[in-house]
Amino acid sequence: MQKDNPSARFDPAYAAMPFGIVVLNADRTKAMIDELGAAGALPDVRKMDQNTVCALYNSTPVAYANQVARELLGGMEDTHSSLGPALHEESRRAFVDGMIRFFRSSDQIAFEAQVRSPSGSEMHLLFNIWKNPQDEAGKEICVGLANFSARMMSEEVRENLQSELAHAARITLLGEMTASIGHEVNQPLGSIVTNAEAGLRWLNREEPDLAEVGAILQRIVSNGKRAADIISAMRGLARHGKPEQGPISLDTLIEEAVIILRPELARRQVTLRLELAPDMPDVLADRTQILQVLVNLALNAAQAMSDGQAWNRTLLIRTWIEKSLNAVIEVEDSGPGVDPSVREKLFQSFYTTKATGVGMGLAICRSIIEAHDSTIELQSSPHLGARFSFRLRLSQRETEAITQ
């Protein structure tokens, strides 16, 4: 292994670089790739057999490695070794794929791979491959190595924290509606008990009325389904998992939100109106997160109308499709509107106009919608209510169907 030495034939700047640089002799590698390509045996690297991957990976002896590269990879004590055992099997495939793409295009290639450090810890490295400008024979390639594990970790921590905050906000939201939800569940359960007792009385008569018992059983089934729907909607809102966007039915999601909101709206004497676009296509969204946004916006509107003592308390949920092929969702109330003095602070974390609020609901709603590449817009006039709206992309298959 050649030591970092300004008198060596390699660029002296390589030794001072804050990232790893490895110079590989890839003459044999290029010949193998050309041979496989000529024989028509150069398939997708993901489908390439392990022996071929190993042969290509080990065909690149190290001509030079600076100190940073040796610390990152280890296992390169002599100039006859490859990048060593640090790369996992899948990472070796990624490296071989990078070399194939490089020799096919002769352009600089960049890719990411997971690597095991000499201490045994896992690292995420960014690889760059380019021609060695000092090699006139064109046999050598340079590989740059940058460790971005800390950045990956910070992004992962941030995403996990946002997910935890959103989940905590959903649980808080359910907590605010505990009394009305309990009443809503107790109603069908009480009806089930009452109907069951009545059914027993009909059966215990000298001549049981089976028709009446059948009707009672139908009512029991209906009330059981109603209770199950409420519990299912609650579980959907309380679900804790990694955010994942996919095609979802917006109409079905609004139905679930209505099930959750119904008891609270009734308690606050709020009339709900739905103006849903006919044949609304599926949208691309995270089901639990958008349900959280809908419930949060609607509940805020109901509370604003109740606290503002509005005499005509109407909540409107409207959907429509705009020309840019986005679904627009609007939540509108007939309350006192948003005070212009608090409008700019409304979506800030920990800002609240409620005596018992913590000020995270709308801030989390904003972060959720921004994660869906959209924004929450607010239109408000004093004493004329407020309208919150946001957009969701239609799923790809729905967009293609509309544009055809």
XYZ file of C-alpha atoms in Angstrom:
404
model
C 0.000 0.000 0.000
C 1.525 3.344 -0.939
C 1.612 5.861 1.883
C 0.326 9.396 1.401
C 3.390 11.093 -0.052
C 3.515 14.382 -1.939
C 6.343 12.974 -4.088
C 4.198 10.053 -5.269
C 2.739 10.149 -8.738
C -0.718 10.724 -7.319
C -2.025 14.237 -6.826
C -0.632 15.518 -3.494
C -4.008 17.180 -2.851
C -5.556 13.735 -2.457
C -3.805 13.284 0.903
C -5.236 16.528 2.286
C -8.820 15.927 1.187
C -11.420 15.746 4.014
C -13.078 12.813 2.275
C -11.781 9.429 1.192
C -10.112 8.981 -2.198
C -9.151 5.600 -3.622
C -7.435 5.061 -6.978
C -8.259 1.687 -8.527
C -6.613 -0.119 -11.415
C -9.723 -0.958 -13.425
C -8.130 -2.137 -16.647
C -9.127 -5.750 -16.001
C -12.594 -4.664 -14.876
C -13.226 -2.766 -18.099
C -12.083 -5.769 -20.140
C -14.474 -8.060 -18.236
C -17.380 -5.664 -18.730
C -16.616 -5.354 -22.463
C -16.392 -9.145 -22.728
C -19.712 -9.685 -20.935
C -21.365 -7.019 -23.066
C -20.042 -8.502 -26.311
C -21.356 -11.928 -25.312
C -24.748 -10.457 -24.487
C -24.340 -11.649 -20.909
C -24.473 -8.286 -19.116
C -27.864 -8.393 -17.389
C -29.265 -6.076 -14.766
C -26.822 -6.173 -11.843
C -29.705 -7.001 -9.499
C -30.167 -10.252 -11.454
C -26.465 -10.962 -11.974
C -25.195 -14.163 -10.349
C -23.062 -13.826 -7.245
C -19.908 -15.250 -8.865
C -19.925 -12.604 -11.597
C -20.510 -9.822 -9.055
C -17.599 -11.063 -6.925
C -15.326 -11.385 -9.948
C -16.023 -7.811 -11.060
C -15.748 -6.425 -7.533
C -12.394 -8.130 -6.925
C -10.976 -7.142 -10.315
C -10.000 -3.654 -9.138
C -6.723 -3.662 -7.157
C -6.087 -0.533 -5.117
C -3.274 1.646 -6.400
C -3.659 4.367 -3.802
C -5.848 5.287 -0.837
C -5.593 8.374 1.339
C -5.802 8.184 5.123
C -9.530 9.007 5.282
C -10.338 6.141 2.881
C -8.241 3.693 4.908
C -10.038 4.752 8.102
C -13.461 4.403 6.470
C -12.910 1.034 4.801
C -9.927 -0.697 6.376
C -8.763 -4.024 4.894
C -6.569 -2.357 2.243
C -3.127 -3.121 3.585
C -1.623 -3.916 0.197
C -2.020 -2.695 -3.344
C -3.392 -6.031 -4.522
C -6.617 -5.843 -2.505
C -9.924 -4.503 -3.703
C -12.034 -2.174 -1.571
C -12.025 -5.003 0.932
C -14.724 -6.711 2.995
C -16.320 -3.472 4.220
C -19.050 -3.459 1.567
C -22.111 -5.663 2.082
C -23.287 -7.956 -0.699
C -25.923 -5.467 -1.868
C -23.414 -2.609 -1.580
C -20.959 -4.587 -3.723
C -23.687 -4.936 -6.325
C -24.219 -1.173 -6.160
C -20.478 -0.635 -6.645
C -20.331 -3.028 -9.610
C -23.399 -1.323 -11.104
C -21.623 2.039 -10.687
C -18.538 0.765 -12.521
C -20.632 -0.671 -15.360
C -22.493 2.619 -15.757
C -19.203 4.527 -15.631
C -17.524 2.469 -18.359
C -20.618 2.625 -20.540
C -20.934 6.412 -20.324
C -17.472 7.605 -19.204
C -19.276 10.175 -17.095
C -18.866 10.757 -13.398
C -21.114 8.358 -11.480
C -22.513 8.802 -7.966
C -24.364 6.272 -5.807
C -24.990 5.431 -2.161
C -24.054 2.242 -0.335
C -24.029 0.874 3.193
C -20.615 -0.051 4.551
C -19.330 -1.780 7.687
C -16.571 0.255 9.334
C -13.428 -1.423 10.772
C -14.992 -1.033 14.233
C -18.069 -2.959 13.077
C -20.541 -0.044 12.973
C -22.742 0.609 9.951
C -22.093 3.678 7.774
C -23.847 5.280 4.822
C -21.297 6.353 2.197
C -21.705 8.408 -0.930
C -19.490 7.036 -3.735
C -18.292 9.031 -6.737
C -16.396 7.455 -9.649
C -14.421 9.496 -12.156
C -11.394 9.087 -14.430
C -7.968 9.582 -12.897
C -6.790 12.681 -14.791
C -3.117 11.771 -14.130
C -3.412 8.363 -15.808
C -2.725 8.856 -19.511
C -3.212 5.142 -20.212
C -6.810 5.336 -19.010
C -6.515 2.273 -16.785
C -7.234 3.911 -13.455
C -10.374 5.313 -11.908
C -10.803 7.462 -8.805
C -13.409 6.654 -6.168
C -14.471 9.363 -3.737
C -15.980 8.333 -0.399
C -18.057 10.681 1.766
C -19.586 9.558 5.054
C -23.067 11.048 5.481
C -24.236 8.732 8.280
C -24.715 11.646 10.688
C -26.919 13.438 8.173
C -28.933 10.284 7.553
C -29.323 9.835 11.293
C -30.439 13.425 11.840
C -33.009 13.145 9.050
C -34.265 9.862 10.492
C -34.468 11.375 13.971
C -36.357 14.375 12.616
C -38.819 12.180 10.729
C -39.368 9.979 13.788
C -39.901 13.045 15.981
C -42.448 14.481 13.551
C -44.245 11.133 13.473
C -44.299 10.966 17.285
C -45.628 14.533 17.543
C -48.365 13.822 15.001
C -49.371 10.662 16.871
C -49.427 12.527 20.196
C -51.622 15.192 18.627
C -54.064 12.543 17.368
C -54.298 10.990 20.829
C -54.866 14.456 22.323
C -57.562 15.055 19.734
C -59.326 11.848 20.735
C -58.965 12.817 24.383
C -60.791 16.078 23.748
C -63.741 14.143 22.340
C -63.789 11.304 24.903
C -67.128 12.230 26.487
C -69.021 12.668 23.226
C -67.412 9.561 21.680
C -68.359 7.502 24.741
C -71.952 8.694 24.439
C -71.962 7.871 20.720
C -70.763 4.300 21.384
C -73.123 3.784 24.329
C -76.175 4.639 22.240
C -75.998 1.634 19.867
C -74.836 -0.654 22.697
C -77.814 0.394 24.813
C -80.112 -0.130 21.852
C -78.656 -3.630 21.337
C -79.423 -4.563 24.949
C -82.963 -3.139 24.759
C -83.717 -4.934 21.497
C -82.256 -8.209 22.765
C -84.475 -8.070 25.856
C -87.502 -7.358 23.655
C -86.563 -10.282 21.403
C -86.422 -12.621 24.373
C -89.912 -11.527 25.426
C -91.269 -12.207 21.936
C -89.642 -15.635 21.938
C -91.001 -16.516 25.395
C -94.618 -15.975 24.373
C -96.849 -19.030 23.994
C -96.760 -18.390 20.263
C -93.390 -16.733 19.458
C -93.628 -14.005 16.803
C -90.682 -14.937 14.605
C -91.307 -12.046 12.209
C -90.999 -9.557 15.052
C -87.895 -11.325 16.366
C -86.375 -11.159 12.870
C -86.974 -7.393 12.719
C -85.405 -6.990 16.174
C -82.340 -8.979 15.105
C -81.968 -6.700 12.086
C -81.950 -3.672 14.404
C -79.353 -5.366 16.618
C -77.131 -6.014 13.589
C -77.519 -2.409 12.453
C -76.602 -1.017 15.876
C -73.678 -3.436 16.181
C -72.286 -2.246 12.842
C -72.736 1.362 13.920
C -70.706 0.780 17.093
C -68.072 -1.134 15.115
C -67.793 1.734 12.588
C -67.212 4.251 15.379
C -64.525 2.108 17.021
C -62.865 1.414 13.659
C -62.710 5.140 12.902
C -61.207 5.825 16.339
C -58.564 3.148 15.818
C -57.748 4.641 12.423
C -57.064 8.018 14.014
C -55.032 6.497 16.870
C -52.935 4.287 14.560
C -49.194 4.722 15.012
C -46.989 3.801 12.109
C -44.479 5.157 9.641
C -46.111 7.656 7.255
C -46.686 6.079 3.861
C -48.417 7.739 0.928
C -50.515 5.694 -1.467
C -53.803 5.819 -3.417
C -56.761 6.368 -1.064
C -60.442 7.164 -1.514
C -61.075 10.730 -0.386
C -64.822 10.116 -0.044
C -64.226 7.133 2.261
C -61.781 9.155 4.324
C -64.322 11.958 4.761
C -66.934 9.382 5.812
C -64.541 8.172 8.535
C -63.946 11.759 9.650
C -67.708 12.338 9.866
C -68.129 9.235 12.054
C -65.499 10.607 14.437
C -66.883 14.158 14.397
C -70.619 13.403 14.572
C -70.958 13.225 18.390
C -68.874 16.360 18.975
C -70.794 18.313 16.330
C -74.074 17.231 17.915
C -72.856 18.307 21.358
C -71.944 21.746 20.010
C -75.159 21.992 17.941
C -73.285 22.269 14.652
C -74.965 21.292 11.382
C -72.724 19.428 8.943
C -73.033 19.861 5.171
C -71.115 17.848 2.606
C -70.545 19.033 -0.963
C -68.415 16.257 -2.428
C -67.358 16.125 -6.053
C -69.134 13.280 -7.868
C -66.882 10.376 -8.870
C -63.880 11.805 -7.014
C -60.781 9.809 -8.056
C -58.317 8.384 -5.561
C -55.694 10.770 -4.203
C -52.075 10.101 -3.279
C -51.813 10.564 0.488
C -51.144 9.001 3.881
C -54.553 7.850 5.121
C -54.021 8.420 8.867
C -52.354 11.808 8.451
C -55.033 13.284 6.182
C -57.753 11.908 8.473
C -55.985 13.762 11.289
C -55.969 17.012 9.287
C -59.670 16.735 8.390
C -60.740 16.008 11.972
C -58.491 18.729 13.385
C -59.714 21.439 10.991
C -63.373 20.460 11.444
C -63.085 20.280 15.233
C -61.380 23.680 15.363
C -64.191 25.120 13.255
C -66.860 23.618 15.524
C -65.120 24.974 18.617
C -64.773 28.430 17.048
C -68.507 28.569 16.255
C -69.432 27.312 19.729
C -67.038 29.604 21.607
C -67.991 32.570 19.411
C -71.684 31.939 20.155
C -72.606 31.881 16.472
C -76.368 31.416 16.089
C -76.126 29.682 12.693
C -73.528 26.995 13.247
C -72.836 25.304 9.936
C -69.753 23.303 9.014
C -69.156 22.637 5.318
C -66.726 20.097 3.897
C -66.344 20.527 0.149
C -64.209 18.724 -2.465
C -63.597 19.495 -6.126
C -61.012 18.855 -8.844
C -59.071 21.759 -10.276
C -57.624 21.895 -13.794
C -54.121 21.084 -12.586
C -55.526 17.649 -11.663
C -55.369 18.166 -7.907
C -58.166 17.401 -5.483
C -59.095 20.473 -3.439
C -60.463 19.951 0.074
C -62.159 22.847 1.874
C -63.361 23.040 5.489
C -65.574 26.102 5.984
C -67.479 27.398 8.995
C -69.983 30.145 9.736
C -68.210 31.335 12.869
C -66.675 34.680 13.825
C -63.713 34.334 11.478
C -60.011 34.582 12.331
C -58.777 37.750 13.987
C -56.281 39.429 11.603
C -53.925 40.001 14.554
C -53.495 36.251 15.122
C -53.688 35.091 11.519
C -49.905 35.069 10.962
C -49.300 33.162 14.204
C -52.048 30.597 13.714
C -49.811 27.852 12.302
C -46.897 28.459 14.666
C -46.003 25.733 17.156
C -47.296 26.295 20.700
C -49.493 29.231 19.693
C -53.118 28.825 20.756
C -56.191 30.951 21.373
C -57.754 28.247 23.580
C -57.524 28.315 27.368
C -56.675 24.587 27.483
C -54.883 24.164 24.147
C -51.176 23.451 23.602
C -50.972 25.009 20.139
C -49.661 22.025 18.167
C -52.743 20.959 16.174
C -52.578 23.411 13.271
C -48.765 23.411 13.250
C -48.761 19.632 12.781
C -51.517 19.904 10.162
C -49.342 22.332 8.231
C -46.294 20.019 8.404
C -48.436 17.071 7.242
C -49.793 18.966 4.244
C -46.331 20.296 3.375
C -45.070 16.690 3.422
C -47.737 16.067 0.761
C -46.207 18.864 -1.379
C -49.048 21.258 -0.651
C -49.974 24.128 1.675
C -52.921 25.002 3.904
C -54.608 28.198 2.765
C -56.843 30.348 4.956
C -59.575 32.722 3.798
C -61.417 34.593 6.523
C -63.642 37.632 7.018
C -64.808 39.051 10.353
C -68.189 37.606 11.344
C -68.416 35.668 8.056
C -66.494 32.552 9.026
C -63.242 30.967 7.911
C -62.289 28.557 5.156
C -59.239 26.304 5.323
C -58.253 24.514 2.127
C -55.473 22.271 0.850
C -54.708 20.229 -2.242
C -53.800 16.598 -2.776
C -52.415 15.070 -5.942
C -54.566 12.567 -7.743
C -52.979 9.125 -7.929
C -51.085 8.479 -11.144
C -53.553 5.977 -12.552
C -56.439 8.392 -11.933
C -54.546 11.257 -13.595
C -53.857 9.109 -16.656
C -57.526 8.098 -16.854
C -58.688 11.731 -16.745
C -56.195 13.015 -19.310
C -56.905 10.255 -21.827
